CSV table of C-alpha atoms in Angstrom, one decimal:
chain,number,residue,atom,x,y,z
J,1,MET,CA,-64.6,-17.7,-52.0
J,2,LYS,CA,-61.2,-18.8,-53.2
J,3,LEU,CA,-60.3,-15.2,-53.9
J,4,LYS,CA,-61.4,-14.1,-50.4
J,5,THR,CA,-59.3,-16.9,-48.9
J,6,LEU,CA,-56.4,-15.9,-50.9
J,7,CYS,CA,-56.7,-12.2,-49.9
J,8,ILE,CA,-56.9,-13.2,-46.2
J,9,TYR,CA,-53.8,-15.4,-46.6
J,10,LEU,CA,-51.9,-12.7,-48.4
J,11,SER,CA,-52.8,-10.2,-45.7
J,12,LEU,CA,-51.6,-12.6,-43.0
J,13,VAL,CA,-48.3,-13.1,-44.8
J,14,LEU,CA,-47.8,-9.4,-45.3
J,15,PHE,CA,-48.6,-8.8,-41.6
J,16,SER,CA,-46.2,-11.4,-40.6
J,17,CYS,CA,-43.5,-10.1,-42.8
J,18,ASN,CA,-44.1,-6.6,-41.5
J,19,SER,CA,-43.9,-7.9,-38.0
J,20,PHE,CA,-40.7,-9.8,-38.7
J,21,ILE,CA,-39.2,-6.8,-40.5
J,22,GLN,CA,-40.3,-4.5,-37.6
J,23,THR,CA,-38.6,-6.9,-35.1
J,24,ILE,CA,-35.4,-6.9,-37.1
J,25,TYR,CA,-35.5,-3.2,-37.4
J,26,ASP,CA,-36.1,-2.8,-33.6
J,27,ASP,CA,-33.3,-5.1,-32.8
J,28,THR,CA,-30.9,-3.5,-35.2
J,29,THR,CA,-31.6,0.1,-34.2
J,30,ALA,CA,-31.7,-0.9,-30.5
J,31,LYS,CA,-28.3,-2.6,-30.8
J,32,TYR,CA,-26.4,0.0,-32.8
J,33,ASN,CA,-28.1,3.2,-31.7
J,34,ALA,CA,-28.2,2.7,-28.0
J,35,TYR,CA,-27.1,-0.7,-26.6
J,36,PHE,CA,-23.8,-0.7,-28.4
J,37,ILE,CA,-22.9,2.9,-27.5
J,38,ALA,CA,-23.9,2.4,-23.8
J,39,ASN,CA,-21.9,-0.8,-23.6
J,40,GLU,CA,-18.9,0.9,-25.0
J,41,THR,CA,-19.3,3.8,-22.5
J,42,ILE,CA,-19.4,1.3,-19.6
J,43,ASN,CA,-16.3,-0.5,-21.0
J,44,GLU,CA,-14.5,2.9,-21.1
J,45,ILE,CA,-15.5,3.5,-17.5
J,46,GLU,CA,-14.1,0.1,-16.5
J,47,ASP,CA,-10.9,0.8,-18.5
J,48,ASP,CA,-10.4,4.1,-16.7
J,49,LEU,CA,-10.9,2.5,-13.3
J,50,GLN,CA,-8.4,-0.2,-14.2
J,51,LYS,CA,-5.8,2.4,-15.3
J,52,ASN,CA,-6.3,4.3,-12.0
J,53,LEU,CA,-5.8,1.2,-10.0
J,54,ILE,CA,-2.7,1.3,-7.8
J,55,ILE,CA,-1.4,-2.2,-7.5
J,56,ASN,CA,-0.1,-3.2,-4.1
J,57,TYR,CA,2.5,-5.8,-4.9
J,58,ASP,CA,3.1,-6.6,-1.2
J,59,SER,CA,-0.3,-8.3,-0.9
J,60,LEU,CA,-2.2,-10.6,-3.3
J,61,ILE,CA,-2.8,-8.3,-6.4
J,62,GLU,CA,-6.2,-7.3,-7.8
J,63,LEU,CA,-7.2,-8.6,-11.2
J,64,SER,CA,-10.1,-6.2,-11.7
J,65,TYR,CA,-10.7,-2.6,-10.8
J,66,ILE,CA,-11.7,-1.4,-7.4
J,67,ILE,CA,-15.0,0.5,-7.1
J,68,ASP,CA,-13.9,3.5,-5.0
J,69,THR,CA,-16.1,6.3,-3.6
J,70,ASN,CA,-13.2,8.7,-4.5
J,71,GLN,CA,-13.7,7.9,-8.2
J,72,VAL,CA,-17.5,7.9,-8.4
J,73,SER,CA,-17.6,11.6,-9.1
J,74,ASN,CA,-15.2,11.2,-12.1
J,75,ILE,CA,-17.4,8.6,-13.8
J,76,LYS,CA,-20.8,10.0,-12.9
J,77,GLU,CA,-21.4,11.9,-16.1
J,78,LYS,CA,-20.5,8.9,-18.3
J,79,ASN,CA,-22.6,6.6,-16.2
J,80,SER,CA,-25.6,9.0,-16.5
J,81,LYS,CA,-25.3,9.0,-20.3
J,82,SER,CA,-25.1,5.2,-20.6
J,83,VAL,CA,-28.2,4.9,-18.4
J,84,GLU,CA,-30.1,7.5,-20.4
J,85,LYS,CA,-29.3,5.8,-23.7
J,86,LEU,CA,-30.4,2.4,-22.3
J,87,SER,CA,-33.6,3.9,-20.9
J,88,ILE,CA,-34.5,5.4,-24.3
J,89,LEU,CA,-33.9,2.0,-25.9
J,90,ILE,CA,-36.3,0.3,-23.4
J,91,GLN,CA,-39.0,2.9,-24.0
J,92,THR,CA,-38.8,3.1,-27.8
J,93,HIS,CA,-38.1,-0.6,-28.6
J,94,PRO,CA,-40.1,-2.5,-25.9
J,95,GLU,CA,-40.2,-5.7,-28.1
J,96,SER,CA,-36.5,-5.8,-28.8
J,97,LYS,CA,-34.4,-8.7,-27.5
J,98,TYR,CA,-32.0,-6.1,-26.1
J,99,VAL,CA,-34.5,-4.8,-23.5
J,100,TYR,CA,-33.4,-7.1,-20.7
J,101,PRO,CA,-29.7,-6.9,-21.5
J,102,SER,CA,-30.1,-3.2,-21.3
J,103,TYR,CA,-31.6,-3.5,-17.9
J,104,ALA,CA,-28.6,-5.6,-16.9
J,105,LEU,CA,-26.3,-2.9,-18.1
J,106,ILE,CA,-28.3,-0.3,-16.2
J,107,GLY,CA,-27.7,-2.5,-13.1
J,108,LYS,CA,-24.0,-2.6,-13.8
J,109,SER,CA,-23.9,1.2,-14.3
J,110,ARG,CA,-25.5,1.6,-10.9
J,111,LEU,CA,-23.0,-0.8,-9.4
J,112,LEU,CA,-20.1,1.3,-10.8
J,113,ASN,CA,-21.8,4.4,-9.3
J,114,LEU,CA,-21.9,2.6,-6.0
J,115,ASP,CA,-25.7,2.8,-5.9
J,116,ILE,CA,-25.6,-0.8,-4.7
J,117,ARG,CA,-29.2,-1.3,-3.5
J,118,GLN,CA,-30.6,0.0,-6.8
J,119,ALA,CA,-28.1,-2.2,-8.7
J,120,ILE,CA,-29.1,-5.3,-6.8
J,121,THR,CA,-32.9,-4.5,-7.4
J,122,THR,CA,-32.4,-4.0,-11.1
J,123,LEU,CA,-30.3,-7.1,-11.6
J,124,LYS,CA,-32.7,-9.3,-9.6
J,125,TYR,CA,-35.5,-8.0,-11.8
J,126,VAL,CA,-33.7,-9.1,-15.0
J,127,ASN,CA,-33.1,-12.5,-13.5
J,128,SER,CA,-36.7,-13.0,-12.5
J,129,LYS,CA,-38.5,-11.5,-15.6
J,130,SER,CA,-36.2,-12.1,-18.6
J,131,ASN,CA,-36.9,-15.1,-20.9
J,132,SER,CA,-33.4,-14.6,-22.4
J,133,GLN,CA,-30.7,-16.8,-20.9
J,134,GLU,CA,-27.9,-14.5,-22.0
J,135,ALA,CA,-29.6,-11.6,-20.1
J,136,LYS,CA,-30.1,-13.7,-17.0
J,137,TYR,CA,-26.4,-14.8,-17.0
J,138,MET,CA,-25.3,-11.2,-17.5
J,139,SER,CA,-27.4,-10.0,-14.6
J,140,LEU,CA,-26.2,-12.8,-12.3
J,141,VAL,CA,-22.5,-12.2,-13.1
J,142,TYR,CA,-22.9,-8.5,-12.2
J,143,LEU,CA,-25.1,-9.4,-9.2
J,144,MET,CA,-22.3,-11.5,-7.7
J,145,ARG,CA,-20.0,-8.5,-7.8
J,146,ALA,CA,-22.8,-6.3,-6.3
J,147,TYR,CA,-23.3,-8.7,-3.4
J,148,THR,CA,-19.6,-8.7,-2.8
J,149,GLU,CA,-19.4,-4.9,-2.7
J,150,ASN,CA,-22.4,-5.0,-0.3
J,151,ASN,CA,-20.5,-7.5,1.9
J,152,ASP,CA,-23.3,-10.0,1.4
J,153,TYR,CA,-20.8,-12.8,0.9
J,154,ASN,CA,-23.3,-15.7,1.4
J,155,ALA,CA,-25.5,-14.4,-1.4
J,156,ALA,CA,-22.5,-13.9,-3.7
J,157,VAL,CA,-21.3,-17.4,-3.1
J,158,GLU,CA,-24.8,-18.8,-3.9
J,159,VAL,CA,-24.7,-16.9,-7.2
J,160,TYR,CA,-21.2,-18.2,-7.9
J,161,LYS,CA,-22.3,-21.9,-7.3
J,162,PHE,CA,-25.4,-21.4,-9.5
J,163,LEU,CA,-23.4,-20.1,-12.5
J,164,LYS,CA,-20.4,-22.5,-12.1
J,165,ASN,CA,-21.4,-25.0,-14.8
J,166,LYS,CA,-23.6,-22.7,-17.0
J,167,PRO,CA,-22.6,-22.1,-20.7
J,168,LEU,CA,-21.3,-18.6,-20.5
J,169,ASN,CA,-19.8,-16.9,-23.5
J,170,ASN,CA,-16.0,-16.2,-23.3
J,171,ASN,CA,-16.2,-12.6,-22.2
J,172,LEU,CA,-18.8,-13.2,-19.6
J,173,LYS,CA,-16.9,-16.2,-18.3
J,174,ILE,CA,-13.8,-14.1,-17.9
J,175,GLU,CA,-15.8,-11.5,-15.9
J,176,TYR,CA,-17.4,-14.3,-13.9
J,177,TYR,CA,-14.0,-15.7,-12.8
J,178,LYS,CA,-12.6,-12.2,-12.1
J,179,ASN,CA,-15.6,-11.5,-9.9
J,180,ALA,CA,-15.2,-14.9,-8.2
J,181,TYR,CA,-11.5,-14.1,-7.6
J,182,HIS,CA,-12.5,-10.8,-6.0
J,183,LEU,CA,-15.1,-12.5,-3.8
J,184,PHE,CA,-12.9,-15.3,-2.5
J,185,LYS,CA,-10.0,-12.9,-2.0
J,186,ALA,CA,-12.3,-11.0,0.3
J,187,LEU,CA,-13.2,-14.2,2.1
J,188,ASN,CA,-9.5,-15.4,2.0
J,189,ILE,CA,-10.5,-18.9,0.6
J,190,GLN,CA,-7.2,-19.9,-0.9
J,191,GLU,CA,-8.4,-23.0,-2.8
J,192,ASN,CA,-11.2,-21.1,-4.6
J,193,ILE,CA,-8.9,-18.2,-5.4
J,194,LEU,CA,-6.5,-20.6,-7.1
J,195,ASN,CA,-9.3,-22.4,-9.0
J,196,SER,CA,-10.5,-19.0,-10.3
J,197,LEU,CA,-7.0,-18.1,-11.4
J,198,PHE,CA,-6.4,-21.5,-13.2
J,199,GLU,CA,-9.7,-21.1,-15.1
J,200,LEU,CA,-8.8,-17.6,-16.1
J,201,GLU,CA,-5.3,-18.8,-17.2
J,202,LYS,CA,-7.1,-21.2,-19.7
J,203,ILE,CA,-9.3,-18.5,-21.3
J,204,SER,CA,-7.5,-15.2,-21.0
J,205,LYS,CA,-6.5,-13.6,-24.3
J,206,LYS,CA,-5.2,-10.2,-23.1
J,207,ARG,CA,-1.6,-10.1,-22.1
J,208,ASN,CA,-2.1,-7.6,-19.3
J,209,LEU,CA,-4.7,-9.8,-17.6
J,210,THR,CA,-2.6,-13.0,-18.2
J,211,ASN,CA,0.5,-11.4,-16.6
J,212,LYS,CA,-1.6,-10.5,-13.5
J,213,ILE,CA,-2.9,-14.1,-13.4
J,214,TYR,CA,0.7,-15.5,-13.5
J,215,PHE,CA,1.8,-13.0,-10.8
J,216,ALA,CA,-1.1,-13.8,-8.5
J,217,ILE,CA,-0.5,-17.6,-8.8
J,218,GLY,CA,3.2,-17.0,-8.1
J,219,GLN,CA,2.3,-15.0,-5.0
J,220,ILE,CA,0.0,-17.8,-3.6
J,221,TYR,CA,2.6,-20.5,-4.2
J,222,LEU,CA,5.3,-18.3,-2.5
J,223,LYS,CA,3.1,-17.9,0.5
J,224,GLU,CA,2.5,-21.6,0.6
J,225,GLU,CA,6.4,-22.1,0.4
J,226,ASN,CA,6.0,-24.0,-2.9
J,227,TYR,CA,9.1,-22.1,-4.1
J,228,GLU,CA,9.7,-24.0,-7.4
J,229,ALA,CA,6.1,-23.5,-8.6
J,230,ALA,CA,6.2,-19.8,-7.5
J,231,LYS,CA,9.5,-19.3,-9.4
J,232,ASN,CA,8.0,-20.8,-12.6
J,233,TYR,CA,5.0,-18.5,-12.6
J,234,PHE,CA,7.0,-15.4,-11.9
J,235,LEU,CA,9.3,-16.4,-14.7
J,236,LYS,CA,6.2,-16.9,-17.0
J,237,CYS,CA,5.2,-13.3,-16.1
J,238,ILE,CA,8.7,-11.9,-16.8
J,239,LYS,CA,8.9,-13.6,-20.2
J,240,ASN,CA,5.4,-12.4,-21.2
J,241,ASN,CA,6.5,-8.8,-21.6
J,242,PRO,CA,4.6,-7.2,-18.6
J,243,ASN,CA,4.8,-3.4,-17.9
J,244,PHE,CA,7.9,-2.2,-16.3
J,245,GLU,CA,6.6,-2.0,-12.7
J,246,MET,CA,5.2,-5.6,-12.8
J,247,GLU,CA,8.4,-6.9,-14.4
J,248,PHE,CA,10.5,-5.3,-11.6
J,249,TYR,CA,8.3,-6.9,-8.9
J,250,ALA,CA,8.2,-10.2,-10.7
J,251,LYS,CA,12.0,-10.2,-10.6
J,252,ILE,CA,12.0,-9.3,-6.9
J,253,TYR,CA,9.6,-12.2,-6.2
J,254,TYR,CA,11.5,-14.5,-8.4
J,255,ALA,CA,14.6,-13.8,-6.2
J,256,LYS,CA,12.5,-14.4,-3.1
J,257,SER,CA,11.3,-17.8,-4.5
J,258,SER,CA,14.9,-18.9,-5.4
J,259,ASN,CA,15.7,-20.5,-2.0
J,260,THR,CA,17.2,-23.5,-3.7
J,261,LEU,CA,20.0,-21.3,-5.2
J,262,LYS,CA,23.3,-20.8,-3.5
J,263,GLU,CA,23.9,-17.5,-1.6
J,264,ASN,CA,26.4,-16.2,-4.2
J,265,GLU,CA,23.9,-16.8,-7.0
J,266,ILE,CA,21.1,-14.9,-5.1
J,267,LEU,CA,23.4,-12.0,-4.3
J,268,ALA,CA,24.6,-11.8,-7.9
J,269,TYR,CA,20.9,-11.6,-9.0
J,270,PHE,CA,20.3,-8.7,-6.6
J,271,LYS,CA,23.5,-7.0,-7.7
J,272,LYS,CA,22.3,-7.3,-11.3
J,273,LEU,CA,19.0,-5.5,-10.3
J,274,LEU,CA,21.0,-2.8,-8.5
J,275,ARG,CA,23.2,-2.2,-11.6
J,276,ASP,CA,20.2,-1.9,-13.9
J,277,LYS,CA,19.7,1.8,-14.6
J,278,LYS,CA,16.0,1.3,-15.1
J,279,ASN,CA,15.7,0.4,-11.5
J,280,VAL,CA,17.1,3.7,-10.1
J,281,ASP,CA,13.7,4.6,-8.6
J,282,TYR,CA,13.4,1.2,-7.0
J,283,LEU,CA,16.7,1.0,-5.1
J,284,ASP,CA,14.9,1.3,-1.8
J,285,ARG,CA,12.8,-1.8,-2.6
J,286,ILE,CA,15.8,-3.8,-3.7
J,287,TYR,CA,17.8,-3.1,-0.6
J,288,PHE,CA,14.7,-3.9,1.5
J,289,GLU,CA,14.4,-7.3,-0.1
J,290,LEU,CA,18.1,-7.9,0.4
J,291,GLY,CA,17.6,-7.1,4.1
J,292,ASN,CA,14.8,-9.6,4.1
J,293,TYR,CA,17.0,-12.2,2.5
J,294,TYR,CA,19.7,-11.7,5.1
J,295,LEU,CA,17.1,-11.8,7.9
J,296,PHE,CA,15.7,-15.1,6.6
J,297,ASN,CA,19.2,-16.5,6.8
J,298,ASN,CA,19.8,-15.1,10.3
J,299,ASN,CA,22.5,-12.6,9.3
J,300,TYR,CA,21.1,-9.8,11.4
J,301,ASP,CA,24.0,-7.3,10.9
J,302,LYS,CA,23.7,-7.5,7.1
J,303,ALA,CA,19.9,-7.3,7.4
J,304,LEU,CA,20.1,-4.1,9.5
J,305,GLU,CA,22.7,-2.7,7.1
J,306,ASN,CA,20.4,-3.2,4.1
J,307,PHE,CA,17.3,-1.9,5.8
J,308,SER,CA,19.3,1.2,6.7
J,309,ILE,CA,20.3,1.7,3.1
J,310,SER,CA,16.7,1.2,2.0
J,311,ILE,CA,15.6,4.0,4.4
J,312,LYS,CA,18.2,6.3,3.0
J,313,LYS,CA,17.3,5.6,-0.6
J,314,ASN,CA,13.6,5.8,0.1
J,315,GLN,CA,11.7,8.3,-2.1
J,316,ARG,CA,8.6,9.1,-0.1
J,317,ASN,CA,7.3,5.5,-0.1
J,318,LYS,CA,5.8,5.6,3.4
J,319,ALA,CA,4.6,2.0,3.3
J,320,LEU,CA,8.1,0.8,2.6
J,321,LEU,CA,9.7,3.1,5.2
J,322,PHE,CA,7.3,1.7,7.8
J,323,LYS,CA,8.4,-1.8,6.9
J,324,SER,CA,12.1,-1.0,7.0
J,325,TYR,CA,11.8,0.7,10.4
J,326,LEU,CA,9.6,-2.1,11.8
J,327,GLU,CA,11.9,-4.9,10.6
J,328,SER,CA,14.9,-3.1,12.2
J,329,ALA,CA,13.0,-2.6,15.4
J,330,GLU,CA,12.0,-6.2,15.6
J,331,ILE,CA,15.6,-7.3,15.0
J,332,TYR,CA,16.9,-5.1,17.8
J,333,TYR,CA,14.1,-6.2,20.1
J,334,ASP,CA,14.0,-10.0,19.5
J,335,LYS,CA,17.4,-10.9,18.1
J,336,ILE,CA,20.0,-8.4,19.4
J,337,THR,CA,18.2,-7.3,22.6
J,338,ASN,CA,19.1,-3.6,22.2
J,339,TYR,CA,15.9,-2.0,23.7
J,340,GLU,CA,17.1,1.6,23.3
J,341,LEU,CA,17.6,1.3,19.5
J,342,SER,CA,14.5,-0.9,19.2
J,343,LYS,CA,12.4,1.8,20.8
J,344,LEU,CA,13.8,4.5,18.4
J,345,TYR,CA,12.9,2.3,15.4
J,346,TYR,CA,9.4,1.6,16.7
J,347,ASP,CA,8.9,5.3,17.1
J,348,SER,CA,10.1,5.9,13.5
J,349,ALA,CA,7.8,3.1,12.2
J,350,ILE,CA,4.7,4.8,13.9
J,351,THR,CA,5.4,8.1,12.2
J,352,ASN,CA,4.9,6.4,8.8
J,353,ILE,CA,1.4,4.9,9.4
J,354,ASN,CA,-1.9,6.5,10.5
J,355,ARG,CA,-3.9,5.6,13.5
J,356,GLU,CA,-6.3,3.4,11.4
J,357,HIS,CA,-3.5,1.0,10.5
J,358,LYS,CA,-4.1,-2.5,12.0
J,359,SER,CA,-0.6,-2.5,13.6
J,360,TYR,CA,-0.7,1.0,15.1
J,361,LYS,CA,-2.1,0.1,18.5
J,362,GLU,CA,0.2,-2.8,19.0
J,363,ILE,CA,3.4,-0.9,18.0
J,364,LYS,CA,2.4,2.1,20.0
J,365,GLU,CA,1.9,0.0,23.2
J,366,LYS,CA,5.2,-1.7,22.6
J,367,SER,CA,6.9,1.6,22.1
J,368,ASN,CA,5.4,3.0,25.4
J,369,VAL,CA,6.5,-0.1,27.3
J,370,LEU,CA,10.0,0.2,25.9
J,371,SER,CA,10.2,3.9,26.9
J,372,GLU,CA,9.6,3.0,30.5
J,373,LEU,CA,12.0,0.1,30.3
J,374,VAL,CA,14.8,2.3,28.7
J,375,LYS,CA,14.3,4.9,31.5
J,376,ASN,CA,14.7,2.3,34.1
J,377,LEU,CA,17.7,0.7,32.4
J,378,GLU,CA,19.3,4.2,32.3
J,379,ILE,CA,18.7,4.7,36.0
J,380,ILE,CA,20.2,1.3,36.8
J,381,ARG,CA,23.3,2.1,34.6
J,382,GLN,CA,23.7,5.5,36.3
J,383,ASN,CA,23.4,4.0,39.7
J,384,ASP,CA,25.9,1.2,38.8
J,385,SER,CA,28.3,3.9,37.6
J,386,LEU,CA,27.9,5.9,40.8
J,387,ILE,CA,28.5,2.8,43.0
J,388,TYR,CA,31.6,2.0,41.0
J,389,LEU,CA,32.9,5.6,41.4
J,390,THR,CA,32.6,5.4,45.2
J,391,THR,CA,35.0,2.4,45.2
J,392,LEU,CA,37.8,4.3,43.5
J,393,ALA,CA,40.7,6.1,45.1
J,394,GLU,CA,40.4,9.9,45.1
J,395,ASN,CA,43.2,10.5,42.6
J,396,GLU,CA,41.6,8.0,40.1
J,397,LEU,CA,38.2,9.6,40.6
J,398,LEU,CA,39.6,13.1,39.9
J,399,LYS,CA,41.3,11.8,36.8
J,400,ILE,CA,38.0,10.4,35.4
J,401,ILE,CA,36.1,13.6,36.3
J,402,ASN,CA,38.6,15.9,34.6
J,403,GLU,CA,38.6,13.7,31.5
J,404,LYS,CA,34.8,14.0,31.4
J,405,ILE,CA,34.9,17.8,31.8
J,406,GLU,CA,37.4,18.1,29.0
J,407,LYS,CA,35.3,15.9,26.7
J,408,ASN,CA,32.2,17.9,27.4
J,409,GLN,CA,34.0,21.2,26.7
J,410,LYS,CA,35.3,19.9,23.3
J,411,LYS,CA,31.8,18.7,22.4
J,412,SER,CA,30.3,22.1,23.4
J,413,LYS,CA,32.9,23.9,21.2
J,414,LYS,CA,32.2,21.6,18.3
J,415,LYS,CA,28.4,22.1,18.6
J,416,SER,CA,28.9,25.9,18.7
J,417,SER,CA,31.0,25.7,15.5
J,418,THR,CA,28.5,23.5,13.7
J,419,LEU,CA,25.6,25.9,14.6
J,420,ASN,CA,27.6,28.9,13.2
J,421,ASN,CA,28.4,27.1,10.0
J,422,ARG,CA,24.8,25.9,9.6
J,423,ASN,CA,23.6,29.5,10.1
J,424,ILE,CA,25.8,30.7,7.2
J,425,ILE,CA,24.5,27.8,5.0
J,426,LEU,CA,20.8,28.6,5.9
J,427,ASP,CA,21.2,32.3,5.2
J,428,GLU,CA,22.4,31.4,1.6
J,429,SER,CA,19.9,28.5,0.9
J,430,LYS,CA,16.8,29.2,2.9
J,431,ILE,CA,14.9,30.6,-0.1
J,432,ILE,CA,15.9,27.7,-2.4
J,433,LEU,CA,13.1,25.1,-2.7
J,434,SER,CA,13.0,22.0,-4.9
J,435,ARG,CA,10.1,21.7,-7.4
J,436,ASP,CA,8.5,19.1,-5.2
J,437,GLU,CA,8.3,21.5,-2.3
J,438,ILE,CA,6.7,24.4,-4.3
J,439,GLY,CA,2.9,24.6,-3.5
J,440,ILE,CA,3.1,22.2,-0.5
J,441,TRP,CA,1.7,23.5,2.7
J,442,TYR,CA,4.5,24.2,5.2
J,443,PHE,CA,3.4,21.6,7.9
J,444,ASN,CA,2.9,18.9,5.2
J,445,ASN,CA,6.5,19.1,4.2
J,446,PRO,CA,9.0,17.5,6.7
J,447,THR,CA,12.0,18.9,4.7
J,448,ILE,CA,10.9,22.5,5.2
J,449,ILE,CA,9.9,21.9,8.8
J,450,SER,CA,13.3,20.5,9.6
J,451,ARG,CA,15.0,23.4,7.8
J,452,GLY,CA,13.0,25.9,9.7
J,453,ARG,CA,13.7,24.2,13.0
J,454,ASP,CA,17.5,24.2,12.2
J,455,GLU,CA,17.4,27.9,11.3
J,456,PHE,CA,15.5,28.7,14.5
J,457,ILE,CA,18.0,26.8,16.7
J,458,SER,CA,21.0,28.3,15.0
J,459,LYS,CA,19.7,31.9,15.7
J,460,TRP,CA,18.0,31.4,19.1
J,461,GLY,CA,19.2,28.2,20.5
J,462,ASP,CA,17.1,25.3,21.8
J,463,ARG,CA,14.5,27.2,23.7
J,464,GLU,CA,11.3,26.3,25.6
J,465,LEU,CA,8.0,27.5,24.3
J,466,GLU,CA,6.8,30.2,26.8
J,467,ASP,CA,5.6,33.8,27.0
J,468,ASN,CA,8.2,36.5,26.1
J,469,TRP,CA,10.5,33.7,24.9
J,470,ARG,CA,12.7,36.1,23.0
J,471,LEU,CA,13.7,38.0,26.3
J,472,LEU,CA,13.4,35.2,28.8
J,473,SER,CA,15.1,32.6,26.8
J,474,LYS,CA,18.0,34.9,26.1
J,475,ILE,CA,18.5,35.3,29.8
J,476,SER,CA,18.1,31.6,30.6
J,477,PHE,CA,20.3,30.6,27.7
J,478,SER,CA,23.1,32.8,28.8
J,479,GLU,CA,22.8,31.6,32.4
J,480,LYS,CA,23.0,28.0,31.2
J,481,GLU,CA,26.2,28.8,29.2
J,482,GLN,CA,27.7,30.4,32.3
J,483,LYS,CA,26.8,27.4,34.5
J,484,ALA,CA,28.3,25.0,31.9
J,485,GLU,CA,31.5,27.0,31.9
J,486,GLN,CA,31.6,27.0,35.7
J,487,GLU,CA,31.3,23.2,35.9
J,488,THR,CA,34.0,22.1,38.3
J,489,THR,CA,35.3,19.0,39.9
J,490,ASP,CA,33.6,20.0,43.1
J,491,ASN,CA,30.1,20.2,41.4
J,492,ILE,CA,30.5,16.6,40.1
J,493,LEU,CA,31.9,15.3,43.3
J,494,SER,CA,29.0,16.6,45.2
J,495,GLU,CA,26.7,14.5,43.1
J,496,ILE,CA,28.5,11.3,43.8
J,497,ALA,CA,27.2,9.2,46.7
J,498,VAL,CA,30.1,8.5,49.0
J,499,GLU,CA,28.2,7.6,52.1
J,500,GLU,CA,27.5,3.9,52.8
J,501,ASN,CA,23.8,4.7,53.4
J,502,ASP,CA,23.5,6.4,49.9
J,503,ILE,CA,25.1,3.3,48.3
J,504,ASP,CA,22.5,1.0,50.0
J,505,ILE,CA,19.7,3.2,48.7
J,506,ILE,CA,21.0,3.2,45.1
J,507,SER,CA,21.6,-0.5,45.2
């Protein structure tokens, strides 16, 4: 009997040991054969998305990657491999503790692939079925981002509140606060954005992320006009050895935050930035910020001067061109009251944005109103001039007319000479293209279009688009030249209202 009992006991011990060993084996093979590789693949995808992120320093910067439809095709293959690895793990090691974390990673992969519905379903399944707290927390952190991407902000906020005081490990806590920042940035809740940044500041170990945190906090303080705090955070960013682009913008924002400094100190700081050879590709931005500084201090002439330089130095940065033109237009409209120039700058601003831009409709309407206003102002000016001319003695009137004719003739000769010179230059240089122009479709390249237009005008003149334009326009163009040469004092006099009734009508 004792022997039988001993045998049963030994059998149970051996079975338990085998079961324990099998569990350890399942967990180890699951972790290092599939879970680890899949997790590394997902980390690579996130790193690639982060590298491809174009940071817009003119608005509150992103801390994390943007999940973009344009990039889904580039990561699809890697995503499929990670899901395949994790699916094999779940099938071959169903008792492993890595089964539900694997489901959570599958949910994240689907999120990165913008398969939002499937991602939400998978992550909710993990949260409801898993007995592992770690797997539950993982799924909820990813679920918060999935809800945000799905614009279900109420659900995302509920997940945020639930996780707020949970004991997350450091890496998961960083992802939680980055996702919270992304959520509240979309909702524009400033207090929660700042709280997320402050929490991240405490736990971030990576320099790249820390610099973004410093920069974002500085941006918020600058917007709140807390200039001293903003300046301190931008200085923290500068001292923490950020990449070149971030360092440059941190210096620009540091200057914008330095309102307590004297004017000569601010200008010296900007001059230092201009002298730095590393900033040669950012001169347009420096002059734009100088323009903003002068605008803030109501020095409109200097503001316009620097916006103009920024436009000339601009190297295909359409967003900055738009801002430079728009700021100039606003100054001419609101401050100097020069509607003609204001209209021209509004027109230039519109050419640097697309129709989907939030300001397009407003600027377009303002430009159209100004077009009508400028026309009417021109009519008024012309009528005032005509009324004035009728009050002059005949000899004074003849003197003014003759001076005008002489001036027009000089201008015509100068224009003709310029066109001839331009024709010679075009003949020599028309086949020369810069590297940037090679391979660009003709109508996508404003430089080539302008060159082509100049060449056409130099050969054919400024002609209207019509049938048989080569023949008809030659005739009309020569007729116009003859008429211009035949302009006489009598022609101009006949256009001047000298009757009293005419003056009343004009008035």
